[in-house]
Coordinates of C-alpha atoms and ligand atoms in Angstrom, one line a residue:
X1 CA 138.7 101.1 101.2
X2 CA 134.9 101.8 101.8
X3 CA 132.4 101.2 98.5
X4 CA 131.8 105.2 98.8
X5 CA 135.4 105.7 97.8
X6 CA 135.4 103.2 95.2
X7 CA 136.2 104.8 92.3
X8 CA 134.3 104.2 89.2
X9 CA 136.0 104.6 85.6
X10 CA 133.4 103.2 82.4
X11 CA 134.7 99.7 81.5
X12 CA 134.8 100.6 77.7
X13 CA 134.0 98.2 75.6
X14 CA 136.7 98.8 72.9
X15 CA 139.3 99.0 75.3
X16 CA 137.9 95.2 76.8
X17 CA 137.6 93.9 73.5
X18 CA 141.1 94.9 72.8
X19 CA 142.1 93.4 76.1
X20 CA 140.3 90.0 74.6
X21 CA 142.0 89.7 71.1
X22 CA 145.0 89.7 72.8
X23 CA 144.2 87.3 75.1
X24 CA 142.7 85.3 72.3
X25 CA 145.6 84.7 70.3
X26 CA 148.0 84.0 73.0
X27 CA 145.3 81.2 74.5
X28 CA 145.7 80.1 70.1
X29 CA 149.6 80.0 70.7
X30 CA 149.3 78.6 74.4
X31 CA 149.8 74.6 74.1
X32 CA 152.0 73.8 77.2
X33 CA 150.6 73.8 81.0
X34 CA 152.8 76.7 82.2
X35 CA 151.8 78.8 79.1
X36 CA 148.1 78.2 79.4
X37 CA 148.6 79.0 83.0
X38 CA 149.9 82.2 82.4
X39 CA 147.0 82.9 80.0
X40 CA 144.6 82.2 82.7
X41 CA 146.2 84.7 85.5
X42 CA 145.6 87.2 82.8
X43 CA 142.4 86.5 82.3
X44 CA 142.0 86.9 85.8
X45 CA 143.8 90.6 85.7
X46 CA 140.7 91.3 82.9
X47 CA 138.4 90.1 85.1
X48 CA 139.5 92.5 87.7
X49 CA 139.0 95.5 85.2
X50 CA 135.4 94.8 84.7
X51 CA 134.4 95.1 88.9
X52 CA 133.6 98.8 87.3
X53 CA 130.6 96.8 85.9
X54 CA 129.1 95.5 89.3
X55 CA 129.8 99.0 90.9
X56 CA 127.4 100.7 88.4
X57 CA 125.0 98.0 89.1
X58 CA 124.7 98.6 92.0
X59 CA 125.1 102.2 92.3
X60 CA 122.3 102.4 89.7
X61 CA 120.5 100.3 91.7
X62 CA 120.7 102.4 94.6
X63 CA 119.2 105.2 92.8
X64 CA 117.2 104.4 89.7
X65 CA 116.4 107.9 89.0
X66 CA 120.3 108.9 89.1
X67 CA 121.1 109.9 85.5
X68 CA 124.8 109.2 85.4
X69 CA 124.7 105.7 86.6
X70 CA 121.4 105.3 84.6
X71 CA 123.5 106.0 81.5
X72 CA 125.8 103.8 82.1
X73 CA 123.8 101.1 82.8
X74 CA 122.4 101.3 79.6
X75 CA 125.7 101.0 77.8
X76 CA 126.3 97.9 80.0
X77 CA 123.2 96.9 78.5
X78 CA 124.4 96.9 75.0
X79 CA 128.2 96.1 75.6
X80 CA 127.2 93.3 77.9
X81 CA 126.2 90.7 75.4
X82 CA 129.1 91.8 73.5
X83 CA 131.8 90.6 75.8
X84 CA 129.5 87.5 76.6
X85 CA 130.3 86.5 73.4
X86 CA 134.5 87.6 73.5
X87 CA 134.5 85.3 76.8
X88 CA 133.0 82.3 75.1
X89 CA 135.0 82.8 72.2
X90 CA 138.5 82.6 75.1
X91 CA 136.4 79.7 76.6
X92 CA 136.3 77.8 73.7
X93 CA 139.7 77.6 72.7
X94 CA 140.0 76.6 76.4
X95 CA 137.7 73.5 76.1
X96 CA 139.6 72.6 72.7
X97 CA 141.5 69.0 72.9
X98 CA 144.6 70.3 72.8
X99 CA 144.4 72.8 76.0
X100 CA 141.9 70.9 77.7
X101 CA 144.0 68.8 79.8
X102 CA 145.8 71.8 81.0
X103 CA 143.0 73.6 81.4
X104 CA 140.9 71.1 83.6
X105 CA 144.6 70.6 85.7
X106 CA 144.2 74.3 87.0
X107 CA 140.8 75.0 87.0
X108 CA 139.4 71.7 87.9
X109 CA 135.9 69.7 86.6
X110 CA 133.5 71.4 87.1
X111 CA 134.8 74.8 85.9
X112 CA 135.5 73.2 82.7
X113 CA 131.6 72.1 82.8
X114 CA 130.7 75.4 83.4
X115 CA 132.4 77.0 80.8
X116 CA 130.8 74.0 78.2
X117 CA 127.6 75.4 79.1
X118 CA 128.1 78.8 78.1
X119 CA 129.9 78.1 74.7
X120 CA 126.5 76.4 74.5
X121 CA 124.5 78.6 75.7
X122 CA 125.3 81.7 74.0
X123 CA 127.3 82.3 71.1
X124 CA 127.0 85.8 68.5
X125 CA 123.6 84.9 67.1
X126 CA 121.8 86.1 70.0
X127 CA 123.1 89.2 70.5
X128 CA 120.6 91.8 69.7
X129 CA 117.8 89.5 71.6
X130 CA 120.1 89.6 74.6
X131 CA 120.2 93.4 74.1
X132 CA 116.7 93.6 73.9
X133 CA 116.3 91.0 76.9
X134 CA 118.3 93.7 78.9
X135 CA 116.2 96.7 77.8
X136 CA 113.7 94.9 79.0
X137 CA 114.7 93.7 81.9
X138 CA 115.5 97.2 82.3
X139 CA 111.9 98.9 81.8
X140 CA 110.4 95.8 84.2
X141 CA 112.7 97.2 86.8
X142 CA 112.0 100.9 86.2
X143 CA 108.3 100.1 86.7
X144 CA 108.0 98.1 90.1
X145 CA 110.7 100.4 91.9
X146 CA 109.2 103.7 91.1
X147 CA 105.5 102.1 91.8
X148 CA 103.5 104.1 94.2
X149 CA 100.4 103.5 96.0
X150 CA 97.6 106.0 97.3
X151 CA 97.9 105.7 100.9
X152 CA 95.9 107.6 103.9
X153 CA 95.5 110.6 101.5
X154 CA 99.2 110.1 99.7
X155 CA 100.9 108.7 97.5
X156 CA 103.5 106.6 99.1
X157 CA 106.7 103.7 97.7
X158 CA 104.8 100.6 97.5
X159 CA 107.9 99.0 99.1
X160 CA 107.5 100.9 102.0
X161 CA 104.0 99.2 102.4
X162 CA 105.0 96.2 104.3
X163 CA 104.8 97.3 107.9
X164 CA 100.7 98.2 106.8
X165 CA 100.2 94.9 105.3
X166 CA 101.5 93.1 108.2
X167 CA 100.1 95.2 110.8
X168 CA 98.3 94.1 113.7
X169 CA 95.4 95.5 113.0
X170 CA 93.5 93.7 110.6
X171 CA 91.5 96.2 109.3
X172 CA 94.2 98.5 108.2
X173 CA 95.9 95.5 106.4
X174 CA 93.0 94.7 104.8
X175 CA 93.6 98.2 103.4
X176 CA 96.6 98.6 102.7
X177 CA 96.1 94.8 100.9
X178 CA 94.1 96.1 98.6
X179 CA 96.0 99.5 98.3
X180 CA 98.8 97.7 97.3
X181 CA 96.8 94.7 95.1
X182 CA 95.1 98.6 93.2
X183 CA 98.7 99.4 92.4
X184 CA 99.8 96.2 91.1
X185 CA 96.3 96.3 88.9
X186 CA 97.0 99.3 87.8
X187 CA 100.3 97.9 86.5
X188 CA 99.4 94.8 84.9
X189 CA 98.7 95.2 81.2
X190 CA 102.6 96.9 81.3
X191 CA 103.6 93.7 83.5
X192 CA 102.1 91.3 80.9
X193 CA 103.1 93.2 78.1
X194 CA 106.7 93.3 78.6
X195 CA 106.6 89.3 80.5
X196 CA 104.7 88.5 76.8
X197 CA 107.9 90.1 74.9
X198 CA 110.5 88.7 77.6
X199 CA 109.0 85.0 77.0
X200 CA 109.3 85.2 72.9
X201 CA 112.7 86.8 73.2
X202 CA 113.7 83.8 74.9
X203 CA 112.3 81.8 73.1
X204 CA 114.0 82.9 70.6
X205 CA 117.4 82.7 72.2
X206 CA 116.7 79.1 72.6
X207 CA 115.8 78.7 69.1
X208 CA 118.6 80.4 67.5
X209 CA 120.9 78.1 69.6
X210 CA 119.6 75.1 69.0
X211 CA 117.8 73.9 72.0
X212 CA 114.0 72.4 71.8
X213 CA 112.6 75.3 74.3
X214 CA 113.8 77.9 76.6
X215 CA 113.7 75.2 79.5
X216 CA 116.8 73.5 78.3
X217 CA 118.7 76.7 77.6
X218 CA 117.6 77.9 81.3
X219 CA 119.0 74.7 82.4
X220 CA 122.3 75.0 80.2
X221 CA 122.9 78.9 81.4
X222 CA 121.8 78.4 85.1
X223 CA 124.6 75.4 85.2
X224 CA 121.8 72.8 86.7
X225 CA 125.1 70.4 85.8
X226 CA 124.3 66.8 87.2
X227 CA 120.5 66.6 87.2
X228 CA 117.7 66.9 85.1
X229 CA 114.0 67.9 84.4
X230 CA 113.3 65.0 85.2
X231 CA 114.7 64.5 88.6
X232 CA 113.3 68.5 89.4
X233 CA 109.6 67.0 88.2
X234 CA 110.0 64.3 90.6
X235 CA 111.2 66.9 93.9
X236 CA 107.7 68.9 92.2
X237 CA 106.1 65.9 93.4
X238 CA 107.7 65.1 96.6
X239 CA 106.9 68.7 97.8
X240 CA 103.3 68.7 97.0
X241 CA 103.4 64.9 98.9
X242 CA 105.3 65.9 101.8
X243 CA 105.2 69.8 102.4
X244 CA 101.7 71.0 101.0
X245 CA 99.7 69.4 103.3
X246 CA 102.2 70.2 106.4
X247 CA 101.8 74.1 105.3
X248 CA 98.0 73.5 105.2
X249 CA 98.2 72.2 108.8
X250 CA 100.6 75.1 109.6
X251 CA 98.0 77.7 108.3
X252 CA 95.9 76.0 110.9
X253 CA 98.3 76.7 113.2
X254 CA 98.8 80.2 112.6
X255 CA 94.7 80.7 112.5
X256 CA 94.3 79.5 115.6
X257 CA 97.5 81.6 117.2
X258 CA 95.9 84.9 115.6
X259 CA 92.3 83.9 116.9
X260 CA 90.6 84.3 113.5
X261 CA 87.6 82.0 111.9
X262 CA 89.4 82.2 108.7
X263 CA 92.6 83.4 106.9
X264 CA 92.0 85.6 103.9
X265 CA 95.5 86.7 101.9
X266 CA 95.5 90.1 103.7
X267 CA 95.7 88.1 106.5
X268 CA 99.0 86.3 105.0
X269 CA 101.5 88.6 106.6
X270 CA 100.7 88.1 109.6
X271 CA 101.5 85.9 112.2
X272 CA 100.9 86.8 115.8
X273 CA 97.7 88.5 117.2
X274 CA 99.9 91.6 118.2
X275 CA 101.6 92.1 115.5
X276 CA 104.6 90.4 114.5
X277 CA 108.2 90.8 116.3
X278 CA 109.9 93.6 115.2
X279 CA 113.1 95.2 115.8
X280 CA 113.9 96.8 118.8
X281 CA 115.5 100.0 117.1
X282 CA 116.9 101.8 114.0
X283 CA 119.3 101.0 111.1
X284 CA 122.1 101.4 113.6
X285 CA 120.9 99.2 116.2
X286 CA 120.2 96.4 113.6
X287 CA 123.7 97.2 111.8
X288 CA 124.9 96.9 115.6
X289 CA 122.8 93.6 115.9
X290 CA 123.9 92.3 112.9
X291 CA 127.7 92.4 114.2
X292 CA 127.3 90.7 117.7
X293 CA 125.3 88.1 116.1
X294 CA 128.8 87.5 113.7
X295 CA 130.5 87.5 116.5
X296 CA 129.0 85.1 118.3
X297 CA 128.2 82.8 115.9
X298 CA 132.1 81.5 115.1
X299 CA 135.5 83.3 115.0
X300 CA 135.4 83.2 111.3
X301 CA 132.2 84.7 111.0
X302 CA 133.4 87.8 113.6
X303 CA 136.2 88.6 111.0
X304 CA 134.1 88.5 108.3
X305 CA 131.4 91.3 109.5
X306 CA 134.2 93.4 111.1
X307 CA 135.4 93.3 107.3
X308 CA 131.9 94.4 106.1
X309 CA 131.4 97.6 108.6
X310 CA 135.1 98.4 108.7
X311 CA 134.5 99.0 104.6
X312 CA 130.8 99.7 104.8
X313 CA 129.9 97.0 102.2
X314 CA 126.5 97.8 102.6
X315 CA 123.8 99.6 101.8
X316 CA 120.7 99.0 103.9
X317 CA 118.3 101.9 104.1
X318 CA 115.3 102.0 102.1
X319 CA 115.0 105.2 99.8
X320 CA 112.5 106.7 96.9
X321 CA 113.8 105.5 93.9
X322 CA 116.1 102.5 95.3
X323 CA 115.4 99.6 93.7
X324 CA 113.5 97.0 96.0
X325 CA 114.5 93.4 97.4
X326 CA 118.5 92.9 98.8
X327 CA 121.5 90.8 96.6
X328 CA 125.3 90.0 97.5
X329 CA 127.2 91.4 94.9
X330 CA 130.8 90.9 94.7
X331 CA 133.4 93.1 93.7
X332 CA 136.2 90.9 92.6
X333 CA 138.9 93.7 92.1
X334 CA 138.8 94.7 95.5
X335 CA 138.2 90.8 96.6
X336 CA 134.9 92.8 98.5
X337 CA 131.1 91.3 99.0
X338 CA 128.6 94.8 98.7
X339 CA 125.1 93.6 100.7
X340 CA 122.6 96.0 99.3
X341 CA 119.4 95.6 101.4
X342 CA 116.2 97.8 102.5
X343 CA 115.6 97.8 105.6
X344 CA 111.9 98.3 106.1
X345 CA 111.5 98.3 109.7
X346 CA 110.2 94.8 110.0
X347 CA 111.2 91.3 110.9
X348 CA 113.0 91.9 107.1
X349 CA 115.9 94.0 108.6
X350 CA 117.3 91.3 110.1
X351 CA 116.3 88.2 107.9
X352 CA 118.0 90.3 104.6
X353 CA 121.3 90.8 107.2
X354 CA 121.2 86.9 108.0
X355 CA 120.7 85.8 103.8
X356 CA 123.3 88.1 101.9
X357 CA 125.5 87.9 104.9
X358 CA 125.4 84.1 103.9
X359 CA 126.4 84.9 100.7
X360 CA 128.7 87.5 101.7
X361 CA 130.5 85.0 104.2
X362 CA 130.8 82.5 101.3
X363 CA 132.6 84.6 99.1
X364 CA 134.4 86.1 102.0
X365 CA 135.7 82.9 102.7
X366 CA 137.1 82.4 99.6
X367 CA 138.3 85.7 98.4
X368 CA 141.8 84.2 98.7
X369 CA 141.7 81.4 96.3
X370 CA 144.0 81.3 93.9
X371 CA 141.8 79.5 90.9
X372 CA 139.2 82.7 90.5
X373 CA 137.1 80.6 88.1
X374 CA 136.4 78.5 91.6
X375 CA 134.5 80.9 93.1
X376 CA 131.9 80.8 90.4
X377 CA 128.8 79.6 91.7
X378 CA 125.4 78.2 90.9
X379 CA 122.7 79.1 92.2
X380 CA 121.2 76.3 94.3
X381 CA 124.7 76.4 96.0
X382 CA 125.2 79.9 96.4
X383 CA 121.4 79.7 98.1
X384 CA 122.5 77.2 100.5
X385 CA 125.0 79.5 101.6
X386 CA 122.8 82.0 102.4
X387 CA 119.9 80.0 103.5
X388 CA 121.6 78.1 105.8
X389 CA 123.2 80.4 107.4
X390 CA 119.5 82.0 108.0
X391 CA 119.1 79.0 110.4
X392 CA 122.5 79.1 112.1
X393 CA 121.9 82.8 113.2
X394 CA 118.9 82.0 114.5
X395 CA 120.1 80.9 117.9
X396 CA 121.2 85.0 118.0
X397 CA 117.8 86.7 117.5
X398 CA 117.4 88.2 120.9
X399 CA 119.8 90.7 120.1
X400 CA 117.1 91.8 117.1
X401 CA 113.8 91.0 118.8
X402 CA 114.5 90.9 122.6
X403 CA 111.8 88.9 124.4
X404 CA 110.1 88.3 120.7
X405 CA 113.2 86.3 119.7
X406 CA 111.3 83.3 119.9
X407 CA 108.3 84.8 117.4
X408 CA 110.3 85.2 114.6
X409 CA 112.0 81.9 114.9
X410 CA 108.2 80.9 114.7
X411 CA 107.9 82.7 111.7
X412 CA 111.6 81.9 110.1
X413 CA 110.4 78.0 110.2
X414 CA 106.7 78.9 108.9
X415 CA 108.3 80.7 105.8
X416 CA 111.2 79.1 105.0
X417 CA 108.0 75.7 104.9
X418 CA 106.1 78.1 102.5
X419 CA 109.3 79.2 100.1
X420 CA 109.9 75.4 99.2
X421 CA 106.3 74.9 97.7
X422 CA 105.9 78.8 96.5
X423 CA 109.3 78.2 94.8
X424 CA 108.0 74.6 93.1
X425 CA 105.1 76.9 92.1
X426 CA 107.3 79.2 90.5
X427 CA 109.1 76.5 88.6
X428 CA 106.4 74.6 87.3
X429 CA 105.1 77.8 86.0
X430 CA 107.9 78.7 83.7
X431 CA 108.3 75.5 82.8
X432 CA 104.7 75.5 81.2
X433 CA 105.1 79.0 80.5
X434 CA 108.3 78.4 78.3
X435 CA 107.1 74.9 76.8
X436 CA 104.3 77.2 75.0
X437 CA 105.7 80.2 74.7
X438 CA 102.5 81.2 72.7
X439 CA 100.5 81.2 75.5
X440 CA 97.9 84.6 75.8
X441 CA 98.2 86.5 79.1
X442 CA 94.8 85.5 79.7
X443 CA 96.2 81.7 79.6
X444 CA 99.7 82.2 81.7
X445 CA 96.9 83.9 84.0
X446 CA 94.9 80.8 84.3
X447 CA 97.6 78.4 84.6
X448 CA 99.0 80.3 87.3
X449 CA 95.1 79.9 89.8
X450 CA 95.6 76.2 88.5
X451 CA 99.0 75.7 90.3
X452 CA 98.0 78.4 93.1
X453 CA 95.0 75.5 93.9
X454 CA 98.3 72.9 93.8
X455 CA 100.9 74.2 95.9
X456 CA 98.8 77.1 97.9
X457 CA 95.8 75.2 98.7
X458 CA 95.0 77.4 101.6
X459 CA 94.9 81.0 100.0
X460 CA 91.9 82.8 99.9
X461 CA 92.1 86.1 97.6
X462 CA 89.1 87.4 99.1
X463 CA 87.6 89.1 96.6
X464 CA 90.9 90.8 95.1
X465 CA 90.5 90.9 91.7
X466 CA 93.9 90.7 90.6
X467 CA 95.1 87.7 92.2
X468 CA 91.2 86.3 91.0
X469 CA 92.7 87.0 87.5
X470 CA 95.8 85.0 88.4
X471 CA 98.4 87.7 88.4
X472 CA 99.9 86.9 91.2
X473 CA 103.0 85.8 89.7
X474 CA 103.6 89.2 88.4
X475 CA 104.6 90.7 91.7
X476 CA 107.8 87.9 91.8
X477 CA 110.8 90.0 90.4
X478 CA 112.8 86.6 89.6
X479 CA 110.1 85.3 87.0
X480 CA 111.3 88.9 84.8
X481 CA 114.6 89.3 86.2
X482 CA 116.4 86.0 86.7
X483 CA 113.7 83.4 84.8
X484 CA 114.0 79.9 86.3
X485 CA 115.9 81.1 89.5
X486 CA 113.5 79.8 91.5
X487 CA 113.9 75.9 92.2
X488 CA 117.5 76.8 93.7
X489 CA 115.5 78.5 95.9
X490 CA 113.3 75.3 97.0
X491 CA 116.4 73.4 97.3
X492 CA 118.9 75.0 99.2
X493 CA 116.0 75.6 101.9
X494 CA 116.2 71.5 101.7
X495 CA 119.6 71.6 102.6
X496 CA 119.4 74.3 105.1
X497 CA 116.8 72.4 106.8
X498 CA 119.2 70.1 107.2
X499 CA 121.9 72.1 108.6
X500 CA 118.5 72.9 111.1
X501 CA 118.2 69.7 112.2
X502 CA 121.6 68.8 112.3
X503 CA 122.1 72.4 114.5
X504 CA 120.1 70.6 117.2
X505 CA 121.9 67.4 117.2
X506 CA 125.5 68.5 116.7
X507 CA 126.1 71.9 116.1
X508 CA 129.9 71.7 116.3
X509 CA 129.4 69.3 113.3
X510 CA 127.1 71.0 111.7
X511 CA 129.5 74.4 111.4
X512 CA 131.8 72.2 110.1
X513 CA 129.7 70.7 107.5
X514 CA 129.3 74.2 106.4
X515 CA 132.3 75.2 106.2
X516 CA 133.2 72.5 103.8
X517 CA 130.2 73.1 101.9
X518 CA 131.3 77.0 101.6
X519 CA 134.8 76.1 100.9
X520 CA 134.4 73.1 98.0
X521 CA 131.7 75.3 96.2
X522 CA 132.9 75.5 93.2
X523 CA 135.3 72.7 92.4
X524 CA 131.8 70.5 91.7
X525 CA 128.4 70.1 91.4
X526 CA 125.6 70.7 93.4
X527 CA 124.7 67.2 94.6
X528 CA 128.7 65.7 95.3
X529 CA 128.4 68.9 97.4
X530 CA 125.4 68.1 99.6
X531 CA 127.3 64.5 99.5
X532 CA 130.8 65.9 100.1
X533 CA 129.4 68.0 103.2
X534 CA 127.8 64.6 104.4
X535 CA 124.1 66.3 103.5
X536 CA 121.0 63.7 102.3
X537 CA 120.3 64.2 98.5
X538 CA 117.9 67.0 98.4
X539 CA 116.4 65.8 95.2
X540 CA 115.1 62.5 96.9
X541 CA 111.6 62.0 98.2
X542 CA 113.3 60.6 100.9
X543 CA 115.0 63.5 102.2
X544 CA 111.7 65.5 102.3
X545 CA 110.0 63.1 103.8
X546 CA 112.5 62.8 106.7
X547 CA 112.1 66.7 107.1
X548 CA 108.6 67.0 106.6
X549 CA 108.3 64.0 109.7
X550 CA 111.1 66.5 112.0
X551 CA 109.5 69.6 111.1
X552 CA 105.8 68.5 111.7
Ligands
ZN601 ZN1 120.1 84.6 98.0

């Protein structure tokens, strides 16, 4: 079945909740193994009813401005926290002595972890702020995907900016720079306004559930199970040892290439005097690309794209009112990955098919799997599924870039250095951010040039005033949409730069290491992964000084 002909029915909420009071009190009469295991496949089967959810997601997504799927967004919005709270409710009984044992026999350790961090990390108290959280969430997306910007006389998607701001010629970049930098200013007492109410509603949340900020809640809900604050502070550190001053001598690098006496930030998209590579063709021709690429890469990696175009999980092409970045979404009653993308007509087209494809692989792989609950993922796995697998297409890029192949690789390496420290940035940031959550905007502002001067060293705003004021961090859609999502970021690029390295030495081995990595996700914790897939601890100074020493 394609996604267009998925049909879409409202998951109602009474209907669900009905669903869950049964389920409830049989979990309450459950006390054997075989009975609690027939509990769970229902829950499973209830699972399955709620894919309706994720396909309004994303078909709102795909069309902001459509008022059906806008509607029922909304009341996704509002039920949402709702059956958050039925599901911990079912979790709880789950983690109860009695059941436990039973539980943790089908499900396994670090399910059972999981679900102790939500009973923790939500319960009914929190409703309404998580219903206001979602509003908001939900007005912060309506703003930055219908934002325009006046461009050569009209008024043009600032999304569909990107092939100005990286062209070759610097001064139209320097244009459309500041075109887009207008449009963001223009934006930013909304931006702060609604970060300001996002920041007390969590902290809030945090309050009401017990926990001494909105850091250790993030850390409960975003399952960092097996590490601390601590041990993230001290990868903080090893980044701005090891990586900082290798990006500052990669800046060098890329002046030099592009022939310039210095590198303002409108200069920052930019990496090769004519421009940088670029796909040889349309959608179809990358769509095209994108399956020989599979293909070539590994047999299990041709059956999963043939899977993804012969049900056209995808939707790649950029539109007015689509909502902006690219996400794997998965569509557990159909066992189905969606990739929603835009392709912009840059080096992005083929970069967003080589990331969610990751992701979309993953869960691909594992869309057979008996225990459901074990294809729940955190995020620093789920990002080394995708990042990696960034680095293992990369042999394939011809196919994209023809004789340029070799450019983007360039470029791949360049940002994938710059995404570990920008995504440390990002991190330290909430984490002060959250810690004083009555910060002014004027403060959050200044922290953020403080940690700029840290992790960026090199960047030169050139005069534009709004990354003078320090609002840079309001043009990252994670810091309002997914708070904290950022260090997972940071280090699954530190494992995929393994799987780089390792690609060069063995790359037999290194497939395999993957596929174990892909397939155990799930069944424990982030670090026995990297272990269990014979990867060095990515938290260790170590490890980043042993890539910062092959990279350089
Ligand atoms: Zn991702």
């Amino acid at each position: 079945m394609t996604f267009g002909e998925m049909p879409y029915q409202r998951a109602d909420y009474e209907k669900l909740k009905q669903n869950y009071l049964e389920l409830i009190e049989e979990c309450q009469r459950a006390s054997d193994a075989d009975a609690i295991k027939r509990v769970l496949q229902k829950k499973n089967a209830l699972d399955d009813e709620m894919t309706d959810i994720s396909l309004c997601y994303v078909r709102h997504d795909m069309d902001v401005n459509d008022s059906f799927y806008a509607s029922e967004q909304a009341y996704y919005d509002e039920t949402g926290p709702l059956l958050t709270e039925l599901d911990n409710r079912f979790q709880e009984l789950l983690l109860e002595p009695s059941r436990r044992k039973a539980a943790e026999a089908v499900l396994g350790p670090q399910v059972m972890a999981m679900m102790e961090n939500a009973v923790r990390g939500f319960n009914e108290s929190v409703i309404e702020l998580a219903q206001e959280e979602n509003r908001l969430t939900g007005v912060h997306n309506q703003l930055t995907s219908t934002a325009v910007v006046q461009w050569q006389g009209r008024e043009i998607k600032r999304s569909l900016m990107t092939p100005y701001t990286q062209s070759g010629d610097r001064e139209i970049r320097k244009k459309a720079y500041a075109a887009c930098s207008g449009s963001w200013e223009q934006q930013r007492s909304r931006l702060e306004e609604v970060y300001e109410k996002l920041v007390h509603n969590r902290a809030a949340q945090a309050k009401k559930l017990g926990f001494p900020s909105f850091v250790e809640l993030s850390y409960c809900r975003m399952n960092r199970i097996g590490y601390t604050p601590d041990e993230v502070r001290e990868f903080r550190d090893a980044v701005k040892k090891e990586i900082v001053p290798l990006l500052v001598k990669a800046e060098e690098n890329r002046k030099k290439r592009l022939g310039l006496d210095h590198l303002y930030v409108y200069d920052g998209g930019i990496a090769f005097p004519q421009g940088n590579p670029v796909p040889d063709g349309d959608t179809a021709f990358c769509l095209a690309a994108t399956r020989e690429m599979y293909h070539r890469l590994s047999p299990e990696t041709a059956q999963f794209i043939d899977f993804v175009m012969e049900n056209e999980l995808y939707d790649v092409e950029i539109r007015d009112g689509k909502r902006g970045g690219g996400y794997m979404m998965s569509l557990e009653s159909y066992r189905m990955p969606f990739i929603f993308a835009n392709f912009d007509g840059t080096s992005e087209n083929a970069y967003i098919m080589t990331h969610e494809g990751g992701h979309a692989f993953q869960y691909y792989l594992k869309r057979n799997e008996p225990v459901r609950e074990q294809s729940w993922l955190n995020s620093e796995v789920a990002e080394t599924h995708a990042m990696a697998m960034e680095f293992f297409l990369s042999p394939y890029m011809e196919l994209f870039f023809g004789s340029r192949a070799e450019d983007y690789r360039t470029l791949h390496l360049e940002k994938a250095l710059q995404l570990i420290s920008y995504e440390c940035e990002q991190d330290e940031f909430q984490e002060l951010v959250y810690r004083n959550p009555d910060m002014t905007a004027k403060e959050r502002n200044e922290l953020w040039l403080r940690l700029d001067g840290e992790y960026m060293p090199a960047k030169d705003y050139a005069g534009d005033v709004n990354l003078l004021s320090g609002c840079g961090w309001q043009r990252i859609q994670h810091i309002y949409q997914w708070p904290f999502y950022a260090i997972d970021y940071a280090l699954a690029q530190v494992c995929a730069l393994q799987y780089k390295c390792l690609m060069e030495e063995a790359p037999e081995r290194a497939w395999q290491s993957y596929l174990t990595f892909c397939k155990k996700s799930g069944t424990m914790d982030f670090k026995s992964l990297a272990k269990e897939a014979g990867l060095m601890n990515p938290f260790k100074a170590d490890t980043i000084r042993y890539l910062a020493g092959r990279l350089k």
